[in-house]
Coordinates of C-alpha atoms and ligand atoms in Angstrom, one line a residue:
Chain A
X1 CA 95.4 -4.3 91.7
X2 CA 92.8 -1.9 90.4
X3 CA 91.9 -3.7 87.2
X4 CA 92.1 -7.0 88.8
X5 CA 89.6 -6.1 91.4
X6 CA 87.1 -4.8 88.9
X7 CA 87.3 -7.9 86.9
X8 CA 86.6 -10.0 89.9
X9 CA 83.3 -8.3 90.3
X10 CA 82.4 -8.3 86.7
X11 CA 82.8 -11.8 85.6
X12 CA 81.3 -13.5 88.6
X13 CA 83.4 -15.9 90.5
X14 CA 81.0 -18.8 90.4
X15 CA 82.2 -20.1 87.1
X16 CA 85.4 -21.6 88.3
X17 CA 85.0 -24.1 91.1
X18 CA 81.3 -24.4 91.5
X19 CA 78.7 -22.6 93.5
X20 CA 80.6 -22.5 96.8
X21 CA 83.5 -20.4 95.6
X22 CA 81.8 -17.3 96.7
X23 CA 81.6 -18.5 100.2
X24 CA 85.1 -19.6 100.3
X25 CA 86.2 -16.2 99.0
X26 CA 84.3 -14.7 101.8
X27 CA 86.4 -16.7 104.1
X28 CA 89.7 -15.6 102.6
X29 CA 88.5 -12.0 102.6
X30 CA 88.0 -12.3 106.4
X31 CA 91.6 -11.3 106.9
X32 CA 90.4 -8.0 105.6
X33 CA 87.6 -7.9 108.1
X34 CA 85.0 -9.0 105.6
X35 CA 81.5 -9.4 107.0
X36 CA 82.5 -8.1 110.4
X37 CA 82.8 -4.4 109.9
X38 CA 79.3 -3.4 109.1
X39 CA 78.9 -1.4 112.3
X40 CA 82.1 0.5 111.9
X41 CA 81.0 1.8 108.5
X42 CA 83.7 0.0 106.6
X43 CA 83.2 -1.9 103.5
X44 CA 81.9 -5.4 104.0
X45 CA 81.5 -8.4 101.7
X46 CA 78.4 -8.4 99.6
X47 CA 78.2 -4.7 99.6
X48 CA 80.0 -4.5 96.3
X49 CA 83.3 -3.3 97.7
X50 CA 85.6 -4.7 95.1
X51 CA 88.8 -4.7 97.2
X52 CA 87.5 -7.6 99.2
X53 CA 87.4 -9.9 96.2
X54 CA 90.1 -11.8 94.4
X55 CA 90.1 -12.6 90.8
X56 CA 89.9 -16.3 90.0
X57 CA 93.5 -16.7 88.9
X58 CA 94.8 -15.2 92.1
X59 CA 92.3 -17.2 94.1
X60 CA 93.6 -20.4 92.4
X61 CA 97.0 -19.6 93.7
X62 CA 96.1 -18.7 97.2
X63 CA 93.2 -20.8 98.2
X64 CA 95.3 -23.7 99.6
X65 CA 98.1 -21.5 100.8
X66 CA 98.5 -21.7 104.6
X67 CA 100.6 -18.5 104.6
X68 CA 97.8 -16.5 102.9
X69 CA 94.8 -17.7 104.7
X70 CA 94.2 -18.7 108.2
X71 CA 91.3 -20.9 107.0
X72 CA 93.6 -22.7 104.6
X73 CA 96.1 -23.1 107.5
X74 CA 93.6 -25.4 109.2
X75 CA 93.8 -27.8 106.3
X76 CA 97.1 -27.3 104.5
X77 CA 100.7 -27.1 105.7
X78 CA 103.8 -25.4 104.5
X79 CA 107.4 -26.2 105.1
X80 CA 110.6 -24.2 104.9
X81 CA 114.0 -25.4 104.1
X82 CA 117.1 -23.6 105.2
X83 CA 119.5 -23.8 102.2
X84 CA 120.5 -20.2 102.2
X85 CA 122.4 -19.1 105.3
X86 CA 124.2 -16.1 103.9
X87 CA 122.7 -12.6 104.2
X88 CA 123.5 -9.3 102.6
X89 CA 122.1 -6.9 105.2
X90 CA 122.0 -6.7 109.0
X91 CA 118.7 -6.1 110.8
X92 CA 118.7 -5.0 114.4
X93 CA 116.1 -7.7 115.3
X94 CA 118.3 -10.5 114.0
X95 CA 121.1 -12.2 115.7
X96 CA 123.1 -14.1 113.1
X97 CA 125.4 -15.7 115.5
X98 CA 123.2 -17.9 117.6
X99 CA 120.0 -19.8 117.6
X100 CA 117.6 -18.7 120.2
X101 CA 119.2 -19.1 123.6
X102 CA 116.0 -20.5 124.9
X103 CA 115.6 -23.1 122.2
X104 CA 116.5 -26.2 123.9
X105 CA 114.6 -28.9 122.1
X106 CA 117.1 -31.5 120.8
X107 CA 117.4 -32.0 117.1
X108 CA 116.0 -28.7 115.9
X109 CA 119.0 -26.5 115.9
X110 CA 118.7 -24.7 112.6
X111 CA 120.3 -27.0 110.1
X112 CA 122.2 -26.1 106.9
X113 CA 121.0 -28.2 104.0
X114 CA 122.5 -28.6 100.5
X115 CA 119.9 -28.2 97.7
X116 CA 120.0 -32.0 97.2
X117 CA 119.3 -32.7 100.9
X118 CA 116.6 -30.0 100.9
X119 CA 114.8 -31.5 97.9
X120 CA 114.9 -34.9 99.4
X121 CA 113.4 -33.5 102.6
X122 CA 110.6 -31.9 100.7
X123 CA 109.7 -35.1 99.0
X124 CA 109.9 -37.1 102.2
X125 CA 107.6 -34.6 104.1
X126 CA 105.2 -34.3 101.2
X127 CA 104.8 -38.0 101.0
X128 CA 104.2 -38.3 104.7
X129 CA 102.0 -35.2 105.0
X130 CA 99.8 -35.0 102.0
X131 CA 98.5 -31.6 103.2
X132 CA 102.0 -30.1 102.6
X133 CA 101.4 -27.9 99.5
X134 CA 103.8 -25.1 99.9
X135 CA 107.6 -25.0 100.1
X136 CA 109.3 -21.8 101.2
X137 CA 112.9 -20.8 101.3
X138 CA 113.3 -18.4 104.2
X139 CA 115.9 -17.6 106.8
X140 CA 118.3 -17.9 108.4
X141 CA 119.8 -15.8 105.6
X142 CA 118.4 -14.4 102.5
X143 CA 117.5 -16.7 99.6
X144 CA 118.5 -14.2 97.0
X145 CA 121.9 -13.7 98.7
X146 CA 122.3 -17.4 97.9
X147 CA 120.8 -17.5 94.5
X148 CA 122.5 -20.7 93.3
X149 CA 121.5 -22.7 96.3
X150 CA 117.9 -21.3 96.2
X151 CA 117.3 -21.9 92.5
X152 CA 118.9 -25.3 92.5
X153 CA 116.5 -26.4 95.2
X154 CA 113.5 -25.0 93.3
X155 CA 114.7 -26.8 90.2
X156 CA 115.0 -30.1 91.9
X157 CA 111.6 -29.8 93.6
X158 CA 109.8 -28.6 90.5
X159 CA 111.2 -31.7 88.7
X160 CA 110.1 -34.3 91.2
X161 CA 107.1 -32.7 92.8
X162 CA 105.4 -30.4 90.3
X163 CA 102.3 -29.9 92.4
X164 CA 104.2 -28.2 95.3
X165 CA 104.0 -24.4 95.2
X166 CA 107.3 -22.5 95.7
X167 CA 107.9 -19.3 97.4
X168 CA 110.7 -17.1 98.7
X169 CA 111.0 -14.5 101.4
X170 CA 113.6 -11.9 100.9
X171 CA 114.8 -8.6 102.4
X172 CA 114.6 -7.3 98.8
X173 CA 118.1 -5.9 98.4
X174 CA 119.0 -8.4 95.6
X175 CA 115.4 -8.8 94.4
X176 CA 115.6 -6.6 91.2
X177 CA 118.5 -8.7 90.0
X178 CA 116.5 -12.0 90.2
X179 CA 112.9 -11.1 89.3
X180 CA 113.4 -12.5 85.8
X181 CA 115.0 -15.6 87.1
X182 CA 112.2 -16.1 89.6
X183 CA 109.7 -15.7 86.8
X184 CA 111.4 -18.6 84.9
X185 CA 111.1 -21.0 87.8
X186 CA 107.4 -20.5 88.1
X187 CA 107.5 -19.1 91.6
X188 CA 104.1 -18.9 93.3
X189 CA 104.7 -15.8 95.3
X190 CA 107.5 -13.6 96.8
X191 CA 107.4 -12.2 100.3
X192 CA 109.4 -9.0 100.9
X193 CA 110.1 -7.7 104.3
X194 CA 109.7 -3.9 104.2
X195 CA 109.9 -2.1 107.5
X196 CA 110.2 1.4 106.2
X197 CA 110.2 3.7 103.2
X198 CA 111.9 6.6 105.0
X199 CA 115.7 6.1 105.2
X200 CA 115.8 8.0 108.4
X201 CA 113.6 5.4 110.0
X202 CA 115.5 2.7 108.2
X203 CA 118.8 3.8 109.7
X204 CA 117.4 2.8 113.1
X205 CA 116.5 -0.7 111.9
X206 CA 119.4 -1.6 109.6
X207 CA 123.0 -0.8 110.7
X208 CA 124.5 -1.8 107.3
X209 CA 124.0 -3.5 104.0
X210 CA 126.4 -5.2 101.6
X211 CA 125.7 -4.0 98.1
X212 CA 127.7 -4.0 94.9
X213 CA 130.9 -5.1 96.7
X214 CA 130.7 -2.4 99.3
X215 CA 129.4 -2.1 102.8
X216 CA 127.1 0.9 103.3
X217 CA 125.9 2.3 106.7
X218 CA 123.1 4.3 108.2
X219 CA 120.8 6.5 106.1
X220 CA 122.7 5.8 102.9
X221 CA 122.3 2.0 103.4
X222 CA 118.6 2.4 104.2
X223 CA 118.0 4.5 101.2
X224 CA 119.5 1.9 98.8
X225 CA 117.6 -0.9 100.5
X226 CA 114.3 0.9 100.3
X227 CA 114.8 1.8 96.6
X228 CA 115.7 -1.8 95.8
X229 CA 112.7 -3.2 97.7
X230 CA 110.2 -0.9 96.0
X231 CA 111.8 -1.5 92.6
X232 CA 111.7 -5.2 93.2
X233 CA 108.0 -5.0 94.1
X234 CA 107.2 -3.0 91.0
X235 CA 109.0 -5.5 88.8
X236 CA 107.1 -8.4 90.4
X237 CA 103.8 -6.7 89.8
X238 CA 104.7 -5.9 86.2
X239 CA 105.4 -9.6 85.6
X240 CA 102.2 -10.8 87.4
X241 CA 104.0 -12.5 90.3
X242 CA 102.1 -12.2 93.6
X243 CA 103.9 -10.4 96.3
X244 CA 103.2 -10.3 100.0
X245 CA 104.8 -7.7 102.3
X246 CA 106.0 -8.5 105.8
X247 CA 106.6 -5.6 108.2
X248 CA 108.0 -5.9 111.7
X249 CA 106.2 -3.5 114.0
X250 CA 108.8 -1.8 116.3
X251 CA 107.2 0.5 118.8
X252 CA 108.6 4.0 118.8
X253 CA 110.6 3.4 115.6
X254 CA 108.3 2.4 112.7
X255 CA 104.9 1.8 114.3
X256 CA 103.3 5.1 113.0
X257 CA 105.3 4.9 109.8
X258 CA 103.9 1.5 108.8
X259 CA 100.7 3.2 107.7
X260 CA 102.8 5.0 105.1
X261 CA 104.5 1.7 104.2
X262 CA 101.1 0.1 103.8
X263 CA 100.1 2.8 101.3
X264 CA 103.4 2.6 99.4
X265 CA 103.2 -1.1 98.9
X266 CA 99.6 -1.2 98.1
X267 CA 100.0 1.4 95.3
X268 CA 102.8 -0.8 93.9
X269 CA 100.6 -3.8 93.7
X270 CA 101.3 -5.9 96.8
X271 CA 98.7 -8.5 97.4
X272 CA 98.8 -8.8 101.1
X273 CA 100.4 -7.0 104.0
X274 CA 101.4 -8.8 107.1
X275 CA 102.3 -6.7 110.1
X276 CA 104.2 -8.8 112.7
X277 CA 105.2 -7.8 116.2
X278 CA 108.8 -7.3 117.0
X279 CA 109.9 -10.2 119.1
X280 CA 112.6 -8.9 121.4
X281 CA 114.3 -10.1 124.6
X282 CA 117.8 -9.7 125.8
X283 CA 118.6 -13.4 125.7
X284 CA 118.1 -13.4 121.9
X285 CA 121.2 -11.3 121.7
X286 CA 119.9 -9.0 119.0
X287 CA 120.7 -5.3 119.0
X288 CA 117.1 -4.5 119.9
X289 CA 117.0 -7.2 122.5
X290 CA 120.2 -6.0 124.2
X291 CA 119.1 -2.4 124.1
X292 CA 115.8 -2.8 125.7
X293 CA 113.7 -2.2 122.6
X294 CA 110.2 -3.6 123.4
X295 CA 107.8 -5.3 121.1
X296 CA 104.2 -4.2 120.8
X297 CA 101.3 -5.4 122.9
X298 CA 98.5 -7.4 121.4
X299 CA 96.2 -4.3 121.4
X300 CA 98.8 -2.1 119.8
X301 CA 99.4 -4.6 117.1
X302 CA 95.7 -5.1 116.4
X303 CA 95.1 -1.3 116.4
X304 CA 97.8 -0.9 113.7
X305 CA 96.4 -3.8 111.7
X306 CA 92.9 -2.3 111.9
X307 CA 94.2 1.1 110.8
X308 CA 95.8 -0.4 107.7
X309 CA 92.9 -2.7 107.0
X310 CA 90.9 -0.1 105.1
X311 CA 93.9 0.1 102.7
X312 CA 94.4 -3.5 101.7
X313 CA 94.3 -7.2 102.7
X314 CA 95.9 -7.6 106.1
X315 CA 97.3 -10.9 107.2
X316 CA 96.8 -11.7 110.9
X317 CA 97.8 -15.3 111.3
X318 CA 101.5 -15.3 110.5
X319 CA 103.2 -17.5 113.1
X320 CA 106.7 -16.3 112.3
X321 CA 107.3 -19.9 112.0
X322 CA 110.7 -21.3 112.7
X323 CA 112.4 -21.9 109.3
X324 CA 112.6 -25.6 109.9
X325 CA 109.1 -26.2 111.4
X326 CA 107.0 -28.8 109.6
X327 CA 103.3 -29.4 109.9
X328 CA 99.8 -28.0 110.3
X329 CA 99.0 -25.0 112.5
X330 CA 101.0 -25.0 115.7
X331 CA 102.2 -28.5 115.0
X332 CA 105.9 -29.2 114.5
X333 CA 107.0 -32.6 113.2
X334 CA 110.5 -31.5 112.3
X335 CA 112.0 -34.1 114.6
X336 CA 110.7 -36.8 112.3
X337 CA 112.6 -35.2 109.4
X338 CA 116.1 -34.6 110.5
X339 CA 118.8 -34.7 107.9
X340 CA 120.1 -38.0 109.1
X341 CA 116.7 -39.6 109.0
X342 CA 115.9 -38.2 105.6
X343 CA 119.0 -39.4 104.0
X344 CA 118.1 -43.0 105.1
X345 CA 114.5 -42.7 103.9
X346 CA 113.1 -44.4 100.9
X347 CA 110.8 -41.8 99.4
X348 CA 108.0 -42.7 97.1
X349 CA 106.4 -39.6 95.9
X350 CA 102.9 -40.4 94.8
X351 CA 101.1 -37.5 93.1
X352 CA 97.7 -39.4 92.8
X353 CA 97.5 -40.2 96.5
X354 CA 98.2 -36.6 97.3
X355 CA 95.5 -35.4 95.0
X356 CA 92.9 -37.8 96.5
X357 CA 93.8 -36.7 100.0
X358 CA 93.5 -33.1 99.0
X359 CA 90.1 -33.7 97.5
X360 CA 88.9 -35.0 100.8
X361 CA 90.3 -32.0 102.5
X362 CA 88.3 -29.7 100.2
X363 CA 85.1 -31.5 101.3
X364 CA 85.9 -30.9 104.9
X365 CA 86.5 -27.2 104.2
X366 CA 83.2 -26.9 102.6
X367 CA 81.6 -28.3 105.7
X368 CA 83.2 -25.6 107.8
X369 CA 82.0 -22.9 105.6
X370 CA 78.4 -24.3 105.5
X371 CA 78.3 -24.6 109.3
X372 CA 79.3 -21.0 109.8
X373 CA 76.8 -19.8 107.3
X374 CA 73.8 -21.5 108.8
X375 CA 74.7 -20.2 112.3
X376 CA 75.3 -16.7 110.9
X377 CA 71.8 -16.6 109.4
X378 CA 70.5 -16.7 113.0
X379 CA 72.4 -13.6 113.8
X380 CA 70.9 -11.6 111.1
X381 CA 68.8 -8.8 112.4
X382 CA 70.6 -8.6 115.7
X383 CA 72.3 -5.3 116.5
X384 CA 74.6 -4.6 119.3
X385 CA 77.8 -2.5 119.8
X386 CA 79.3 -5.3 121.8
X387 CA 82.5 -6.7 120.4
X388 CA 84.5 -9.4 122.1
X389 CA 87.5 -11.6 121.6
X390 CA 87.5 -15.4 122.2
X391 CA 90.5 -17.7 122.2
X392 CA 90.2 -21.2 120.6
X393 CA 92.3 -24.3 121.1
X394 CA 92.5 -26.2 117.8
X395 CA 94.5 -28.7 116.0
X396 CA 93.2 -27.7 112.7
X397 CA 90.3 -28.8 110.5
X398 CA 88.4 -25.7 111.6
X399 CA 87.3 -27.4 114.8
X400 CA 87.6 -26.9 118.5
X401 CA 89.6 -30.1 119.1
X402 CA 92.5 -29.4 121.4
X403 CA 92.8 -29.8 125.1
X404 CA 93.4 -26.6 127.0
X405 CA 96.6 -28.0 128.6
X406 CA 98.0 -29.3 125.3
X407 CA 97.5 -26.2 123.3
X408 CA 100.7 -24.6 122.0
X409 CA 98.8 -21.6 120.7
X410 CA 95.3 -20.1 120.8
X411 CA 93.6 -18.6 117.9
X412 CA 91.8 -15.4 118.6
X413 CA 88.5 -14.4 117.0
X414 CA 86.6 -11.2 117.3
X415 CA 82.8 -11.6 117.6
X416 CA 80.2 -9.0 116.9
X417 CA 76.7 -9.0 115.4
X418 CA 78.5 -8.9 112.0
X419 CA 79.9 -12.3 112.6
X420 CA 83.3 -13.7 113.4
X421 CA 86.7 -12.4 112.4
X422 CA 90.0 -14.1 112.9
X423 CA 92.4 -11.5 114.4
X424 CA 95.5 -13.5 115.3
X425 CA 96.9 -16.2 117.4
X426 CA 98.8 -16.3 120.7
X427 CA 101.6 -18.7 121.3
X428 CA 101.8 -20.3 124.7
X429 CA 104.1 -23.2 124.0
X430 CA 106.7 -23.9 126.6
X431 CA 109.6 -24.7 124.5
X432 CA 110.9 -21.2 124.4
X433 CA 109.7 -19.2 127.4
X434 CA 111.6 -16.1 126.5
X435 CA 111.7 -14.4 129.8
X436 CA 108.9 -16.2 131.7
X437 CA 111.0 -19.2 132.7
X438 CA 110.0 -19.1 136.4
X439 CA 106.4 -18.4 135.9
X440 CA 104.0 -21.2 135.8
X441 CA 102.5 -22.0 132.5
X442 CA 98.9 -21.2 133.4
X443 CA 99.8 -17.6 134.3
X444 CA 101.6 -17.3 131.0
X445 CA 98.5 -18.5 129.1
X446 CA 96.3 -16.1 131.0
X447 CA 98.6 -13.2 130.1
X448 CA 98.6 -14.3 126.5
X449 CA 94.8 -14.3 126.2
X450 CA 94.0 -11.7 128.8
X451 CA 92.0 -9.7 126.2
X452 CA 89.6 -12.5 125.6
X453 CA 86.2 -13.0 127.2
X454 CA 86.2 -16.8 126.8
X455 CA 88.4 -19.7 125.8
X456 CA 87.0 -22.6 123.7
X457 CA 88.6 -25.9 124.4
X458 CA 87.9 -29.6 123.7
X459 CA 88.6 -30.4 127.4
X460 CA 89.9 -28.6 130.5
X461 CA 90.8 -29.7 134.0
X462 CA 89.1 -28.3 137.1
X463 CA 92.0 -26.3 138.4
X464 CA 92.7 -24.2 135.3
X465 CA 89.0 -23.8 134.9
X466 CA 88.7 -22.0 138.2
X467 CA 91.8 -19.9 137.6
X468 CA 90.5 -18.8 134.3
X469 CA 87.2 -17.9 135.8
X470 CA 89.0 -15.9 138.5
X471 CA 90.8 -14.0 135.8
X472 CA 87.5 -13.2 134.2
X473 CA 87.9 -15.6 131.2
X474 CA 85.0 -18.0 130.6
X475 CA 86.3 -21.5 130.0
X476 CA 84.0 -23.1 127.5
X477 CA 84.1 -26.9 126.7
X478 CA 80.5 -27.5 125.6
X479 CA 81.5 -27.0 121.9
X480 CA 84.1 -29.8 122.0
X481 CA 84.8 -31.2 118.5
X482 CA 82.5 -28.7 116.8
X483 CA 83.3 -26.1 114.2
X484 CA 85.0 -23.0 115.5
X485 CA 83.1 -20.2 113.9
X486 CA 79.7 -21.8 114.1
X487 CA 80.3 -22.4 117.9
X488 CA 81.6 -18.9 118.4
X489 CA 78.5 -17.3 116.8
X490 CA 76.2 -19.6 118.9
X491 CA 78.1 -18.5 122.0
X492 CA 77.9 -14.9 121.0
X493 CA 74.1 -15.1 120.5
X494 CA 73.8 -16.7 123.9
X495 CA 76.0 -14.0 125.4
X496 CA 73.9 -11.2 123.9
X497 CA 70.7 -12.8 125.3
X498 CA 72.2 -12.9 128.8
X499 CA 73.3 -9.3 128.6
X500 CA 69.8 -8.3 127.4
X501 CA 68.1 -10.2 130.2
X502 CA 70.5 -8.6 132.7
X503 CA 71.9 -12.0 133.7
X504 CA 75.4 -10.7 132.9
X505 CA 77.0 -7.3 132.5
X506 CA 79.4 -6.8 129.5
X507 CA 82.8 -5.4 130.6
X508 CA 85.7 -4.7 128.4
X509 CA 88.8 -6.8 128.8
X510 CA 92.4 -5.5 129.2
X511 CA 95.4 -5.9 127.0
X512 CA 97.4 -9.0 126.4
X513 CA 101.0 -9.9 126.1
X514 CA 102.7 -11.1 123.0
X515 CA 105.0 -14.0 124.0
X516 CA 108.6 -13.2 123.2
X517 CA 109.5 -16.5 121.5
X518 CA 112.4 -17.1 119.3
X519 CA 113.0 -14.8 116.5
X520 CA 116.5 -15.4 115.5
X521 CA 117.8 -15.4 111.9
X522 CA 115.0 -17.9 111.3
X523 CA 112.4 -15.3 110.4
X524 CA 111.9 -12.0 108.7
X525 CA 114.3 -12.6 105.9
Chain B
X1 CA 149.8 -9.9 104.8
X2 CA 146.6 -11.8 104.3
X3 CA 143.2 -12.0 106.1
X4 CA 142.2 -14.8 108.3
X5 CA 138.9 -15.9 109.8
X6 CA 138.6 -16.2 113.5
X7 CA 137.3 -19.7 114.0
X8 CA 135.4 -19.0 117.2
X9 CA 133.4 -16.2 115.6
X10 CA 132.6 -17.8 112.2
X11 CA 129.0 -18.9 111.9
X12 CA 129.6 -20.8 108.7
X13 CA 127.0 -18.6 107.0
X14 CA 129.0 -18.9 103.7
X15 CA 128.4 -15.2 102.8
X16 CA 132.1 -14.5 102.3
X17 CA 133.0 -17.5 100.1
X18 CA 131.5 -16.4 96.7
X19 CA 132.6 -12.7 97.2
X20 CA 136.3 -13.4 97.3
X21 CA 137.9 -12.3 94.0
X22 CA 140.7 -14.9 94.5
X23 CA 138.7 -18.0 95.5
X24 CA 140.8 -17.9 98.7
X25 CA 137.9 -18.9 100.9
X26 CA 136.7 -22.4 101.3
X27 CA 134.5 -24.5 103.6
X28 CA 136.1 -26.8 106.2
X29 CA 134.8 -30.2 107.3
X30 CA 133.1 -28.6 110.4
X31 CA 131.1 -26.3 108.2
X32 CA 133.1 -23.2 109.0
X33 CA 135.2 -21.1 106.5
X34 CA 138.9 -20.5 106.1
X35 CA 141.1 -18.2 104.1
X36 CA 144.1 -19.6 102.2
X37 CA 146.8 -17.0 102.9
X38 CA 148.7 -17.9 99.8
X39 CA 145.7 -16.8 97.7
X40 CA 144.5 -13.8 99.6
X41 CA 145.5 -10.4 98.1
X42 CA 143.5 -8.4 100.7
X43 CA 141.4 -7.6 97.7
X44 CA 144.0 -5.2 96.6
X45 CA 143.7 -4.6 92.8
X46 CA 140.1 -5.7 92.9
X47 CA 138.0 -3.7 95.5
X48 CA 138.4 -0.8 97.9
X49 CA 137.6 -2.9 100.9
X50 CA 138.3 -6.5 101.7
X51 CA 135.1 -8.3 100.6
X52 CA 135.1 -10.9 103.4
X53 CA 135.2 -8.1 105.9
X54 CA 132.4 -6.2 104.1
X55 CA 130.0 -9.0 104.0
X56 CA 130.7 -10.9 107.2
X57 CA 127.8 -10.4 109.7
X58 CA 130.0 -10.9 112.7
X59 CA 132.4 -8.1 113.7
X60 CA 136.1 -8.9 114.1
X61 CA 135.8 -12.2 112.4
X62 CA 137.7 -11.6 109.2
X63 CA 140.9 -9.9 110.4
X64 CA 144.4 -9.2 109.3
X65 CA 146.7 -12.2 109.9
X66 CA 149.8 -10.8 111.5
X67 CA 151.9 -13.9 110.6
X68 CA 152.1 -12.8 107.0
X69 CA 153.9 -9.8 105.4
X70 CA 151.7 -7.1 103.8
X71 CA 150.6 -8.1 100.4
X72 CA 152.5 -6.4 97.6
X73 CA 150.6 -5.6 94.4
X74 CA 152.5 -6.8 91.4
Ligands
SF4_1 S1 116.4 -11.0 109.6 FE1 116.9 -11.9 107.6 S2 117.4 -10.1 106.3 FE2 117.6 -9.4 108.4 S3 119.8 -9.8 109.0 FE3 118.6 -11.6 109.6 S4 118.8 -13.0 107.9 FE4 119.3 -11.0 107.1
SF4_2 S1 140.5 -10.0 101.8 FE1 139.7 -10.3 99.8 S2 141.2 -11.7 98.8 FE2 141.5 -11.9 101.0 S3 140.2 -13.6 101.6 FE3 139.0 -11.7 101.9 S4 137.8 -11.5 100.0 FE4 139.5 -12.9 99.6
SF4_3 S1 130.9 -14.4 106.3 FE1 131.9 -14.4 108.3 S2 130.6 -15.8 109.6 FE2 130.0 -16.1 107.4 S3 131.2 -17.9 106.8 FE3 132.4 -16.0 106.3 S4 133.7 -15.7 108.0 FE4 132.1 -17.1 108.7

């Protein structure tokens, strides 16, 4: 990473994609807290801190990648296909026997696809959704424990849809054996789930692994796994393949330890670190779920992410998506693309149409960036210690364009005089209540965004409005249809004025709950 | 004796299939997996532990089939 960062500074990023690239880079760097941390004394964009910058060749790879950048997720979509059901380790947060017990939507039970079916599905989805730019092979199972199926799928997709980026998520055990093969297939990036570098910690997370024709248990198993993960990461870095690290935060087991993990993966060249909350409830049937292991609260998660932020790029928008989800942001159109439907579809993959569509999307993104910048200028010169979180209901496009009652998730931004920073999202969809079945949905939503001062929506009914107010959350619909960050900055300015004039008093909010949705084998592989 | 797969436990994850040194494991029409007792050698002569047992994510799924006599290495 070192050399790469220096180069980014030196050769000036403007050359590649025109004058605006600088601003877009600032957007991507926001996951690292760029432009928001002036007060805390941390590096901020424009101050010459090289680690916030990306070299153009990496930028080219990640700018339209919804898994790397929340901003990109507003405009581009990814999809996963489940072709690789086998796994070579066991994680205590994974139940390989069942899908989520709460998952009751018809037609979305995790399907097993052959590589041929998977490739057809990819073409069908990409034709219907031109924003679909990334194909991942993720769980259930480990793609590299099913190398033939995984590589066959990539081969077929690369042949018919060369513009689609490919990625794999792996537990890393088999990674060193396949790095060279991955390099051949022109893989865009690899995600490794690394939850520990200390085998003693690992023994509490992984009961066993299957390696070289033998089952290993406990510390011995964790030691092998850790060595293989780090070796795989080093090999990727040597070959110039981007790597992202996922870590599952398990309170009392690896929460403190993840700071060490962060350093270890950074020093080996990982590009991005994504710390995700453990999702754990008894009805998921996982070891952790059945043994009462809790997941972190929103505040605990944010504190750990902030702690690691000085070290490297942190990712805060991972949705731990279901492996078979299709669409933009919280959207899921998978019901349109079931195996039966796909096999009957006539797919006409048109590269030119996709390109034209994506060009239009780029224009829209520019507009979002411009709008934010102009509003941010008005904030220059303001100084205040006040920091607050706001929740936003959006369908994508960088706008406040979702009704309160329709939102399946809220995006959370931190506001300060340094600007806006995306800090995460809170799922509130009702498909998988994970423990709150009896509670009414409004209470669930309030719990999920309880740490926010305001919620921005396109529209909201009178009843929820009053309930939100009673809970101390300001329901804001006056920015309907407008750009999120521009509106948030405007709101914040307004708020500061009111505090100054004594019209309102600033009070800190409490913690919020991370909804315990489905995390079955579908994630974390 | 040979190993067998307990149908009610099998998830159809396919992990066992490629690990068997005797190609004794195959997929059924319903997406689950079965062991051909005529081909299974309990991995004797190949590995220290039966591979299907070692890789299967579900406990007590690949088990000894009492209907067959113990496998005799040639
Ligand atoms: S989470 Fe992934 S790596 Fe872990 S046991 Fe489940 S499928 Fe395997
Ligand atoms: S015990 Fe060995 S030989 Fe028999 S089915 Fe299992 S893997 Fe194959
Ligand atoms: S490894 Fe176990 S669960 Fe998976 S297919 Fe084989 S017998 Fe079934």
